[in-house]
Coordinates of N, CA and C in Angstrom, one line a residue:
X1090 N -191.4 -56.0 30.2 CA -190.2 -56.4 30.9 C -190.2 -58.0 31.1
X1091 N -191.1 -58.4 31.1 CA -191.4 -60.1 31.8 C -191.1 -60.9 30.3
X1092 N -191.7 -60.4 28.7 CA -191.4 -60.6 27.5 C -189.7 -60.7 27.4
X1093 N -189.4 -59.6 27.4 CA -188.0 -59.6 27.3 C -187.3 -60.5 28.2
X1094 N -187.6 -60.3 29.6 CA -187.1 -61.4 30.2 C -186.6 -63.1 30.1
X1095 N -187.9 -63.4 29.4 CA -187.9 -64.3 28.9 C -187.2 -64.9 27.6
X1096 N -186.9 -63.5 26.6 CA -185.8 -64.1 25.9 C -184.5 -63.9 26.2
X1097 N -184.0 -63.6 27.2 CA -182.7 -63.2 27.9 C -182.6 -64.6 28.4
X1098 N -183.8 -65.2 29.1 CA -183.5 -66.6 29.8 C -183.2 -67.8 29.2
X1099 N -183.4 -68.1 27.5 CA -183.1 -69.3 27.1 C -182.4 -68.7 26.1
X1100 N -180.9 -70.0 25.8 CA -179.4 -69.7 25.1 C -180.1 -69.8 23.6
X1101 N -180.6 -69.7 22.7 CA -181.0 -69.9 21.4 C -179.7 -70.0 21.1
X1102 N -178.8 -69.9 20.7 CA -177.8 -70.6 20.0 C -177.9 -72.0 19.9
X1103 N -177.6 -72.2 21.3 CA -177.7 -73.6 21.8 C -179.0 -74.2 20.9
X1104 N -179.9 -73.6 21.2 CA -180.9 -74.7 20.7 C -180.5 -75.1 19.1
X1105 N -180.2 -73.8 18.7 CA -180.2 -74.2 17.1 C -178.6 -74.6 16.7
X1106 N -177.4 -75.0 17.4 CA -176.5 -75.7 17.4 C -177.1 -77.0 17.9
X1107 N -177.2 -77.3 18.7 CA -177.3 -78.6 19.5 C -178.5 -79.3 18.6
X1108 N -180.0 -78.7 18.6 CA -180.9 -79.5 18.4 C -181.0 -79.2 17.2
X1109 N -180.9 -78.5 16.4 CA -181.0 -78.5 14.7 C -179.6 -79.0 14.1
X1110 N -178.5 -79.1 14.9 CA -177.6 -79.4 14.6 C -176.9 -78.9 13.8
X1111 N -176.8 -77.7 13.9 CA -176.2 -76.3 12.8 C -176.9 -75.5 12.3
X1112 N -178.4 -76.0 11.6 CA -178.8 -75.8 10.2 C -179.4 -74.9 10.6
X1113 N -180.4 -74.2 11.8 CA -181.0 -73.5 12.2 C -180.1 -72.3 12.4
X1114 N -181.4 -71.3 13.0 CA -180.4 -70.0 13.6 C -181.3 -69.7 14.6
X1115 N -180.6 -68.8 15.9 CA -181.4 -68.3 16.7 C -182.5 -67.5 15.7
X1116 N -184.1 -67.2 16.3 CA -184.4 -66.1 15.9 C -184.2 -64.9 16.7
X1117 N -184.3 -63.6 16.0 CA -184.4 -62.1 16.2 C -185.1 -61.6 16.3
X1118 N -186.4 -61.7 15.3 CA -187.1 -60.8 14.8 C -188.7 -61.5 14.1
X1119 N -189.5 -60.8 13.8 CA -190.5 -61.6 13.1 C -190.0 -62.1 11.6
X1120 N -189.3 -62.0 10.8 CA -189.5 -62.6 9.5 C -187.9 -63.5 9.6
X1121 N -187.5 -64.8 9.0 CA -186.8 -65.3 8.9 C -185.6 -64.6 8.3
X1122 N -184.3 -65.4 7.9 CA -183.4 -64.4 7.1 C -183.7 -64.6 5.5
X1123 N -184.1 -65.2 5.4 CA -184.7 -65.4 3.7 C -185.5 -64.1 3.5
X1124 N -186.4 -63.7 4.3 CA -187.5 -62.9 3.8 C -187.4 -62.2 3.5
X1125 N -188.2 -61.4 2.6 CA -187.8 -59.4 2.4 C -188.0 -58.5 3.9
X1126 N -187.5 -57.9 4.2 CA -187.8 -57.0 5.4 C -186.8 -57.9 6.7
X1127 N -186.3 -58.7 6.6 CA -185.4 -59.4 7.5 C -184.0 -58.5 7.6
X1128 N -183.9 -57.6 8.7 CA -182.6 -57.0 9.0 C -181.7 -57.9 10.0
X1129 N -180.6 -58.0 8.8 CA -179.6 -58.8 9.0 C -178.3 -58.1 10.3
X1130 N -178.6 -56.8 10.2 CA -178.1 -56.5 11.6 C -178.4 -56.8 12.9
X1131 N -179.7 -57.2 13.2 CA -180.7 -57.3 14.2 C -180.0 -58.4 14.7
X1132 N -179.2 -58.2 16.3 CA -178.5 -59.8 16.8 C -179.8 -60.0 17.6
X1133 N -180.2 -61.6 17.9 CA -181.0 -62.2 18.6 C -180.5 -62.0 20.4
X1134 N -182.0 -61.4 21.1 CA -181.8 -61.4 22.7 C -180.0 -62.5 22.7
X1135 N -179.2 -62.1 23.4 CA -178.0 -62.3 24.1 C -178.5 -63.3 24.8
X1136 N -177.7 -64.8 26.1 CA -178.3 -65.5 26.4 C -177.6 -64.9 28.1
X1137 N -178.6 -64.1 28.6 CA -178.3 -63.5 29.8 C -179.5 -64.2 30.8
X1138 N -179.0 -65.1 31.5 CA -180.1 -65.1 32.7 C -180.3 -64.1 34.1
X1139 N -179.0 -63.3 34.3 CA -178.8 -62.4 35.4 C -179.6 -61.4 34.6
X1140 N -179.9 -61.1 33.6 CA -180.7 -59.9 33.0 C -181.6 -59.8 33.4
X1141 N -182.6 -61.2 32.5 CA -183.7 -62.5 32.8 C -184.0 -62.1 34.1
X1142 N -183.4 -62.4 35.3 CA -183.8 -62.3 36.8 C -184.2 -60.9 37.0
X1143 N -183.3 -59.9 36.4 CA -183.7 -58.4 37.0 C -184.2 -57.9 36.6
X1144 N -185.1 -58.1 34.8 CA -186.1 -57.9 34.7 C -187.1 -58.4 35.2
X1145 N -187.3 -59.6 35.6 CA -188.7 -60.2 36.5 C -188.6 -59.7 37.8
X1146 N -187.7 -58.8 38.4 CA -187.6 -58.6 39.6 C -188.1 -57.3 39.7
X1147 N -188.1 -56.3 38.5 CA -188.5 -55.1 38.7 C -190.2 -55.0 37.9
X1148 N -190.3 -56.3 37.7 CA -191.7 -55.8 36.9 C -192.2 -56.4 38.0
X1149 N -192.0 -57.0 39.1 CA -192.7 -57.6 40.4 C -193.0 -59.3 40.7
X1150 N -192.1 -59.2 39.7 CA -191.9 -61.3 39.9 C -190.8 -61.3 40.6
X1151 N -189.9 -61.1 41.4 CA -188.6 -61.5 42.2 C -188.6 -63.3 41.7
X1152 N -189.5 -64.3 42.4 CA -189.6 -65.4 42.7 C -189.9 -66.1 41.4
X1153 N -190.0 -65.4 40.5 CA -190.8 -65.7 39.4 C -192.3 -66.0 39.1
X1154 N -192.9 -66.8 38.2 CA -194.4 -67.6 38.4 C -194.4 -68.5 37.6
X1155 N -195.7 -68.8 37.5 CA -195.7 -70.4 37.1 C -196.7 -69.8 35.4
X1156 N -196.3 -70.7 34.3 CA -196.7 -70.4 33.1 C -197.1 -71.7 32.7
X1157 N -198.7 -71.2 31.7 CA -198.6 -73.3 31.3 C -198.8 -73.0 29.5
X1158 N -198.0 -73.4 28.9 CA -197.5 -73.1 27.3 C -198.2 -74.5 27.1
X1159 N -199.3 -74.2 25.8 CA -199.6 -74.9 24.6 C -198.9 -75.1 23.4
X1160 N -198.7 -76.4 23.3 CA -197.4 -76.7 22.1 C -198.0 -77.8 21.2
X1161 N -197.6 -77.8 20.3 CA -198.2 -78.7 19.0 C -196.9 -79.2 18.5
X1162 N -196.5 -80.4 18.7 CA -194.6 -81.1 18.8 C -195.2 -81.8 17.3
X1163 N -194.2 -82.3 16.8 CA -193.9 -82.6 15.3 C -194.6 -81.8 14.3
X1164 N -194.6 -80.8 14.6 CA -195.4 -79.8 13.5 C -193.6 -79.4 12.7
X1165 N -192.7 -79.1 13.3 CA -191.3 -78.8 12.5 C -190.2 -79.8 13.2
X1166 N -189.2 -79.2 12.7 CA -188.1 -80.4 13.0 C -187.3 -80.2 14.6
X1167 N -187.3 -80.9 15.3 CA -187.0 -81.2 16.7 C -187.9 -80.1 17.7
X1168 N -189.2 -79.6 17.3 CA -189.9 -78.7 17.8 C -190.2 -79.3 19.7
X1169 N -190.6 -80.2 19.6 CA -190.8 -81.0 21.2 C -189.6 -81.0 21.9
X1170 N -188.4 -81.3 21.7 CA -187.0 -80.8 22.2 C -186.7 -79.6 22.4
X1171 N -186.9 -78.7 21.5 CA -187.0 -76.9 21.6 C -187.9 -76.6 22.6
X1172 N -188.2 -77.2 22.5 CA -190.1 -76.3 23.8 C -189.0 -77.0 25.4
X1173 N -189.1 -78.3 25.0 CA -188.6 -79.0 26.6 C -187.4 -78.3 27.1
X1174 N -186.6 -77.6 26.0 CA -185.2 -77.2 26.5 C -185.6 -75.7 26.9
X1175 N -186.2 -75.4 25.9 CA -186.4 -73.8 26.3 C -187.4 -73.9 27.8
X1176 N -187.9 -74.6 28.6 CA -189.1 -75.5 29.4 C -187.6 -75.0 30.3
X1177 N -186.8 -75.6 30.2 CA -185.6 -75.8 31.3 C -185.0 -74.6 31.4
X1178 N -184.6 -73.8 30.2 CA -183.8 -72.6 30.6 C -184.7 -71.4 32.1
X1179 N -186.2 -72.0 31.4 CA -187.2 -70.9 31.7 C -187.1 -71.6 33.2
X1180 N -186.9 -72.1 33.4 CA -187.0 -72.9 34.9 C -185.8 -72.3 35.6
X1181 N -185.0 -72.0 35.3 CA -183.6 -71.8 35.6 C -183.9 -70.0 36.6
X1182 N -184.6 -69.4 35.9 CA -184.6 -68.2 36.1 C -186.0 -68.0 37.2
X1183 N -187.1 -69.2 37.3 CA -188.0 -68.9 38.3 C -189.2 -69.0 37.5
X1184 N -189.3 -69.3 36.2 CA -190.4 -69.7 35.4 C -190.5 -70.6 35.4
X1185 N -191.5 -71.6 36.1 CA -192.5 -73.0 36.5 C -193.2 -73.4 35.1
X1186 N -192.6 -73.3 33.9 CA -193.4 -73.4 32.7 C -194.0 -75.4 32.8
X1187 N -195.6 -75.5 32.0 CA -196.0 -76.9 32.0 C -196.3 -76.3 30.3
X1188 N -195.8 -77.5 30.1 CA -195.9 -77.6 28.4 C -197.3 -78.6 28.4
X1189 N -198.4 -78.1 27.8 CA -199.6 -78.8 27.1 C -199.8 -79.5 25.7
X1190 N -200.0 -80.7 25.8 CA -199.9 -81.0 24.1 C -201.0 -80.3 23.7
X1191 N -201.6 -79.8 22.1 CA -202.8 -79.7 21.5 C -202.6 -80.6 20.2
X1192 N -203.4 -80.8 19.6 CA -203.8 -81.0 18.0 C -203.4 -79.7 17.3
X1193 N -203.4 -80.0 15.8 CA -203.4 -79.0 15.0 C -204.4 -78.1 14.8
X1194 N -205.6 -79.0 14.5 CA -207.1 -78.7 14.7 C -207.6 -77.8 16.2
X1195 N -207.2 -78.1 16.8 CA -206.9 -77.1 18.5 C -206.5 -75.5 17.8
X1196 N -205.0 -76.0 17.7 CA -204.5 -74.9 17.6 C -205.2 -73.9 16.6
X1197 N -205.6 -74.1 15.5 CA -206.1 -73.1 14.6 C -207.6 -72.5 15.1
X1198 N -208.0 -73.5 15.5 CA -209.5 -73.0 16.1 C -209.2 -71.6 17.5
X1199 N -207.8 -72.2 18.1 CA -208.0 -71.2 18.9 C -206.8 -70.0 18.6
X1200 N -206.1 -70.2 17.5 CA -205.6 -69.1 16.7 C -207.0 -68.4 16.1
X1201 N -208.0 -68.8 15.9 CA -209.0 -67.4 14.8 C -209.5 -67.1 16.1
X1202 N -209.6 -67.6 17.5 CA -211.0 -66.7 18.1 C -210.0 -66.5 19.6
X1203 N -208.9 -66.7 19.9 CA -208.2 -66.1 21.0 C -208.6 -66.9 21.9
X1204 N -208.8 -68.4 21.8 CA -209.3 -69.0 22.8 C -208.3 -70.3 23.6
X1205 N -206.9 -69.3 23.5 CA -205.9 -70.8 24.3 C -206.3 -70.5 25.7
X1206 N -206.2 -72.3 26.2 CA -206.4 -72.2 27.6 C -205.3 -72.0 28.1
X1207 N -204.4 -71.8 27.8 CA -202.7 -71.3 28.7 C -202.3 -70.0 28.7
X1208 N -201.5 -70.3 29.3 CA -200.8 -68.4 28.9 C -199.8 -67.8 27.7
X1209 N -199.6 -69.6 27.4 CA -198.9 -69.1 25.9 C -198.8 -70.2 25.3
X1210 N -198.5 -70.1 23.6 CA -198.8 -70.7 23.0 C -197.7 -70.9 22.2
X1211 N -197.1 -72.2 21.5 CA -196.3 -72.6 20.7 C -196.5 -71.8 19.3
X1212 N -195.9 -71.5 18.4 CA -196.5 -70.9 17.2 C -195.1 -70.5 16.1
X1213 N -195.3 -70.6 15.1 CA -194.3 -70.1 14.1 C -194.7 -68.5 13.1
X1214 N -193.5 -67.5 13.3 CA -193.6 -66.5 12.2 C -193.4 -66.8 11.2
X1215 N -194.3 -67.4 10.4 CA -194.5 -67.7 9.1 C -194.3 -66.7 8.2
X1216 N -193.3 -67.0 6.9 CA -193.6 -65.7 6.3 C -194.0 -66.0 4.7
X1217 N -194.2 -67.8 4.3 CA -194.8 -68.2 3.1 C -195.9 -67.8 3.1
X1218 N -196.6 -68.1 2.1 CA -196.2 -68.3 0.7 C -195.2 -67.2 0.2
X1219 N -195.3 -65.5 0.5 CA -194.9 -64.6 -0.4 C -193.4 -64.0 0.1
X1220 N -193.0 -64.5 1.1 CA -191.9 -64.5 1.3 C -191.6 -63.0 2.0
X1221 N -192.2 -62.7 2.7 CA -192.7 -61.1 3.1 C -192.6 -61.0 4.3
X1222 N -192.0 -60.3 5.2 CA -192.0 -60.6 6.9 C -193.3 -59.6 7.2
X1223 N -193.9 -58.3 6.5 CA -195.3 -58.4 7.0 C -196.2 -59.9 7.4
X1224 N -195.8 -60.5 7.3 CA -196.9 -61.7 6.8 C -197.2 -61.9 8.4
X1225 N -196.1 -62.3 8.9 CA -196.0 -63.0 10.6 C -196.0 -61.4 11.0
X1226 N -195.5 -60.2 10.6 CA -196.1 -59.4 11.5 C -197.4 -59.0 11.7
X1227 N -198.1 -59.4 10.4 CA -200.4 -59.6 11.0 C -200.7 -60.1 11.5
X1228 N -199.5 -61.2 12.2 CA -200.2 -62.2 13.2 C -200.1 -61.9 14.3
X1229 N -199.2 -60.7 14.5 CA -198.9 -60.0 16.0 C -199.2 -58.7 15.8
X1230 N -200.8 -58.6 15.4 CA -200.6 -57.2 15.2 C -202.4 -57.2 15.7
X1231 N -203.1 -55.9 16.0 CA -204.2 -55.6 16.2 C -205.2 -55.6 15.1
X1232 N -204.6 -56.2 13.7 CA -205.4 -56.2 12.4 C -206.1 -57.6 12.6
X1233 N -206.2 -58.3 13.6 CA -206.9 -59.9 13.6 C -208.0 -59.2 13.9
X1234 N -209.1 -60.2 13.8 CA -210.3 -60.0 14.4 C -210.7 -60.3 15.6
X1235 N -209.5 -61.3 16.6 CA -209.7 -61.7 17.8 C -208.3 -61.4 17.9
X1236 N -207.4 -60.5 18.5 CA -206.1 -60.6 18.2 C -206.0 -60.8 20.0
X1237 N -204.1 -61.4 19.5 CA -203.8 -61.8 21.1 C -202.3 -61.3 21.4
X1238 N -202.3 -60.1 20.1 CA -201.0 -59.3 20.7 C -201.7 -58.2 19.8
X1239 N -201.9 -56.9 21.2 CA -202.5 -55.9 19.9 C -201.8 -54.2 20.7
X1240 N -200.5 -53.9 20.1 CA -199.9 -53.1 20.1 C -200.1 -52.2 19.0
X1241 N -201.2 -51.1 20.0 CA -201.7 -50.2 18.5 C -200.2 -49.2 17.5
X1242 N -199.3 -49.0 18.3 CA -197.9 -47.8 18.0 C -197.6 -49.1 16.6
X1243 N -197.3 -50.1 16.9 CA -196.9 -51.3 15.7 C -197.6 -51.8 14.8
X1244 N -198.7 -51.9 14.8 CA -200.2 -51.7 14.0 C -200.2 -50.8 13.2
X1245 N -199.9 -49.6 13.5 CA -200.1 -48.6 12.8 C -198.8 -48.6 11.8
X1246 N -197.5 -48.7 12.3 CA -196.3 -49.0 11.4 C -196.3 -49.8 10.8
X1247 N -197.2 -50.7 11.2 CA -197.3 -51.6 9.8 C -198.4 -51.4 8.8
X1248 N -199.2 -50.8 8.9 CA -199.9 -50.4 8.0 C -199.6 -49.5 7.1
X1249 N -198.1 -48.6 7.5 CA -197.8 -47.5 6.9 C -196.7 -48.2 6.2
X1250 N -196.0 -49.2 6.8 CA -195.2 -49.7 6.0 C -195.6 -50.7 4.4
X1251 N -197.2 -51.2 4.5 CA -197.5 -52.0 3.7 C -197.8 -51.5 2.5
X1252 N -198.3 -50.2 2.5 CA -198.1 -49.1 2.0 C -197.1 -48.6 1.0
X1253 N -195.8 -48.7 1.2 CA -194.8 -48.8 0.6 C -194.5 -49.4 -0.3
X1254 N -194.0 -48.3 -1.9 CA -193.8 -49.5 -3.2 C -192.4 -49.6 -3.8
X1255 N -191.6 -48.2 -3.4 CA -190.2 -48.6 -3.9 C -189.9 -49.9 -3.1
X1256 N -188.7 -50.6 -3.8 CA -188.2 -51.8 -3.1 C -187.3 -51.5 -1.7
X1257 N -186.3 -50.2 -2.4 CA -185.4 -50.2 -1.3 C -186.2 -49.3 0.0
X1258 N -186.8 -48.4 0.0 CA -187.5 -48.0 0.7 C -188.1 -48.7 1.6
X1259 N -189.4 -49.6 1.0 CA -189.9 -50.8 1.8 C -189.3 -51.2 3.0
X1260 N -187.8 -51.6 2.1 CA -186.8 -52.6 3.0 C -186.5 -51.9 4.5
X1261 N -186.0 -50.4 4.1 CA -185.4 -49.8 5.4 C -186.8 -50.0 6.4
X1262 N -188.0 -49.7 6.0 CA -188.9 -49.3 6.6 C -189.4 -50.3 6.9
X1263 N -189.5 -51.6 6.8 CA -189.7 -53.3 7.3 C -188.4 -53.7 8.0
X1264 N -187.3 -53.4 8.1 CA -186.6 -53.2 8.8 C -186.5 -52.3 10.0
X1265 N -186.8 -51.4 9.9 CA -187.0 -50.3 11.7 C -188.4 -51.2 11.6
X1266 N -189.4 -51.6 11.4 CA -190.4 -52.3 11.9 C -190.0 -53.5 13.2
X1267 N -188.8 -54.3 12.1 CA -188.4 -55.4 12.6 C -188.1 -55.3 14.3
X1268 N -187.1 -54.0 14.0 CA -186.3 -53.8 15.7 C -187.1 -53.1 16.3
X1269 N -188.5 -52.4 16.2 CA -189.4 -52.2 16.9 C -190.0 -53.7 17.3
X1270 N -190.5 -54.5 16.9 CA -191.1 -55.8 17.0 C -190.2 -56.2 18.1
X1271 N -188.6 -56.5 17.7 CA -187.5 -57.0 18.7 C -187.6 -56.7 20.1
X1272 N -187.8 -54.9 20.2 CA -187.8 -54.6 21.6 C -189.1 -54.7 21.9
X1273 N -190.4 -54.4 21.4 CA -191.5 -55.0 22.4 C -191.6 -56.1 23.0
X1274 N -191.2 -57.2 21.9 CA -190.8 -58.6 22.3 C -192.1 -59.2 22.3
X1275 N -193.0 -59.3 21.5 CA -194.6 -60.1 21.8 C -194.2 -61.5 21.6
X1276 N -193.2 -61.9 21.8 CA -192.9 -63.1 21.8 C -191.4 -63.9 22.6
X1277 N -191.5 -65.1 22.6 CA -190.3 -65.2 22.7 C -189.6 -65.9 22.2
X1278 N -188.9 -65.3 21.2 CA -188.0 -65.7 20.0 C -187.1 -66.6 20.2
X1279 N -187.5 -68.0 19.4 CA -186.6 -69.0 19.9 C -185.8 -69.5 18.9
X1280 N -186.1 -70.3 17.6 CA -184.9 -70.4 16.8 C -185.2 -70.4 14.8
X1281 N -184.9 -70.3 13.8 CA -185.4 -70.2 12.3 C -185.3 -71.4 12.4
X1282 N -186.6 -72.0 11.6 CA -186.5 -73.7 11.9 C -185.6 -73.7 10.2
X1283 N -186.0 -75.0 10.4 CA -185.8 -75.9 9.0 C -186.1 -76.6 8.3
X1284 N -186.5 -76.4 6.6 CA -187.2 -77.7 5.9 C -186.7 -78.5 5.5
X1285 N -186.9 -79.6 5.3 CA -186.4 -81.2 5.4 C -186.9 -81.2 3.8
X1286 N -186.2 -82.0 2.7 CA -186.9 -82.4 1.5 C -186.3 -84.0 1.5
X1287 N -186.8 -85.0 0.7 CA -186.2 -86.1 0.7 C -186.8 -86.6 -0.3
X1288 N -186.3 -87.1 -1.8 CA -186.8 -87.7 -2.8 C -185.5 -89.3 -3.2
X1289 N -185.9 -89.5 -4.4 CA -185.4 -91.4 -4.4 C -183.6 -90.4 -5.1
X1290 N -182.8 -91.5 -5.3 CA -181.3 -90.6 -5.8 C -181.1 -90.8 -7.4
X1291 N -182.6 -92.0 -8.2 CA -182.7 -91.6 -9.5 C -183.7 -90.8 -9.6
X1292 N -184.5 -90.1 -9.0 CA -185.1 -89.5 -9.9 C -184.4 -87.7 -9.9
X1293 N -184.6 -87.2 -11.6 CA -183.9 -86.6 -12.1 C -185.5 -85.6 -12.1
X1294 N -184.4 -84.0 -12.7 CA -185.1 -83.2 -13.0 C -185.9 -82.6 -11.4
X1295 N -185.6 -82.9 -10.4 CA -186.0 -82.3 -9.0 C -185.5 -80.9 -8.8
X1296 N -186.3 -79.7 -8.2 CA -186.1 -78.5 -8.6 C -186.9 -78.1 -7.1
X1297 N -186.2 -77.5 -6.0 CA -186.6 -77.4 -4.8 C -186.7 -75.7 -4.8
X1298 N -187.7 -75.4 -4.7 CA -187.7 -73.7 -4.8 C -187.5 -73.3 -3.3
X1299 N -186.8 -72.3 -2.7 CA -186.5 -71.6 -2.3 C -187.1 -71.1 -1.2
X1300 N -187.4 -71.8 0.0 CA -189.1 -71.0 1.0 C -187.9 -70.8 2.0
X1301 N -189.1 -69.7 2.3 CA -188.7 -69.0 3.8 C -189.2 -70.4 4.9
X1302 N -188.1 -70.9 5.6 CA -188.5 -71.2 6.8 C -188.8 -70.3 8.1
X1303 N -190.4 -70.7 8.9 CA -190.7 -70.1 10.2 C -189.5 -69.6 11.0
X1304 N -189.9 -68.3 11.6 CA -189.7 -69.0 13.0 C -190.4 -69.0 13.9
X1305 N -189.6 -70.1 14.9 CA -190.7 -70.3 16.0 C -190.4 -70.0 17.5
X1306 N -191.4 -69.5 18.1 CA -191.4 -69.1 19.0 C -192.4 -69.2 20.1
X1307 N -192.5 -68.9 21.3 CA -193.6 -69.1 22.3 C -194.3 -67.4 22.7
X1308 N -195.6 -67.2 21.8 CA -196.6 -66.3 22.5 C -197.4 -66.8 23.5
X1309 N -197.6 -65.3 24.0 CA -198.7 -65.2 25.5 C -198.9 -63.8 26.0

């Protein structure tokens, strides 16, 4: 309930209107809309803070509490603005969040061994190289060696789903994945970033292939 909460409490539209300036989209779900297994029905948490409140009031927060999020800012595009806004929505509802800078080098060190000093962590559902929304759902899943979301019912669905070789099959079945993912909520789904490319205006023959952009969001 306090998961969900928390994505009821900040507008993701907003962020990805305002701070990406269009190009973005709220996120929904673990895999971007590029990806295979990305169900395009799946609408993103609503931007309800009266919700927000009455879930933290029935899981035993009335007043809310205080959270301290690890963030790694210029890793994507207006990422330090996303944290600070989403920082304020979360405030609005009784969440005292303190944003911590890290390094990159931080961050991965305590992605393999479960060792953030906060209660949550900046991070992107990556789904490059292969373009596959299993990809970001291993990273929220009980298949790590140190895992720091380990929901065995979703673990197991994804293992049955990886399984799968028809295409269209796959798809339905990485999609009920997805909206299972949605309602646990091991995260809090904030917006599909965006990649930036920039080359000279003579040079010819430039051929930009096609990647799934993250998305990103705050675990804990």
């Amino acid at each position: 309930r306090v998961r969900r909460a928390l994505n009821y409490a900040v507008d993701k539209a907003a962020l990805a209107r305002v701070l990406l300036r269009g190009h973005g989209l709220p996120a929904s779900q673990p895999g971007p809309a590029i990806a295979f297994g990305h169900d395009p029905g799946l609408a993103p948490y609503p931007y309800d803070p009266a919700r927000a409140r009455q879930l933290l009031a029935e899981a035993g927060y009335p007043d809310g509490f205080a959270l301290a999020a690890e963030v790694q800012p210029n890793a994507f595009p207006a990422d330090g603005l996303i944290y600070q806004a989403a920082t304020h929505y979360l405030r609005q509802v009784g969440v005292d969040v303190t944003l911590r800078t890290i390094t990159f080098p931080q961050y991965l060190r305590n992605l393999q061994r479960n060792s953030f000093a906060g209660d949550a962590f900046g991070t992107a559902w990556n789904s490059a190289p292969y373009n596959d929304a299993t990809r970001p759902m291993e990273l929220f899943s009980c298949g790590r060696r140190q895992p720091f979301f380990c929901d065995r019912a979703l673990t197991a669905q994804l293992e049955r789903v990886k399984r799968i070789l028809p295409e269209d099959e796959r798809r339905r079945a990485m999609q009920a994945l997805a909206r299972a993912y949605q309602e646990a909520a091991p995260a809090l789904f904030l917006v599909e970033q965006i990649d930036l490319y920039a080359y000279q205006p003579g040079l010819e023959g430039v051929v930009i292939e096609t990647e799934p952009s993250p998305a990103v969001g705050l675990a804990g």
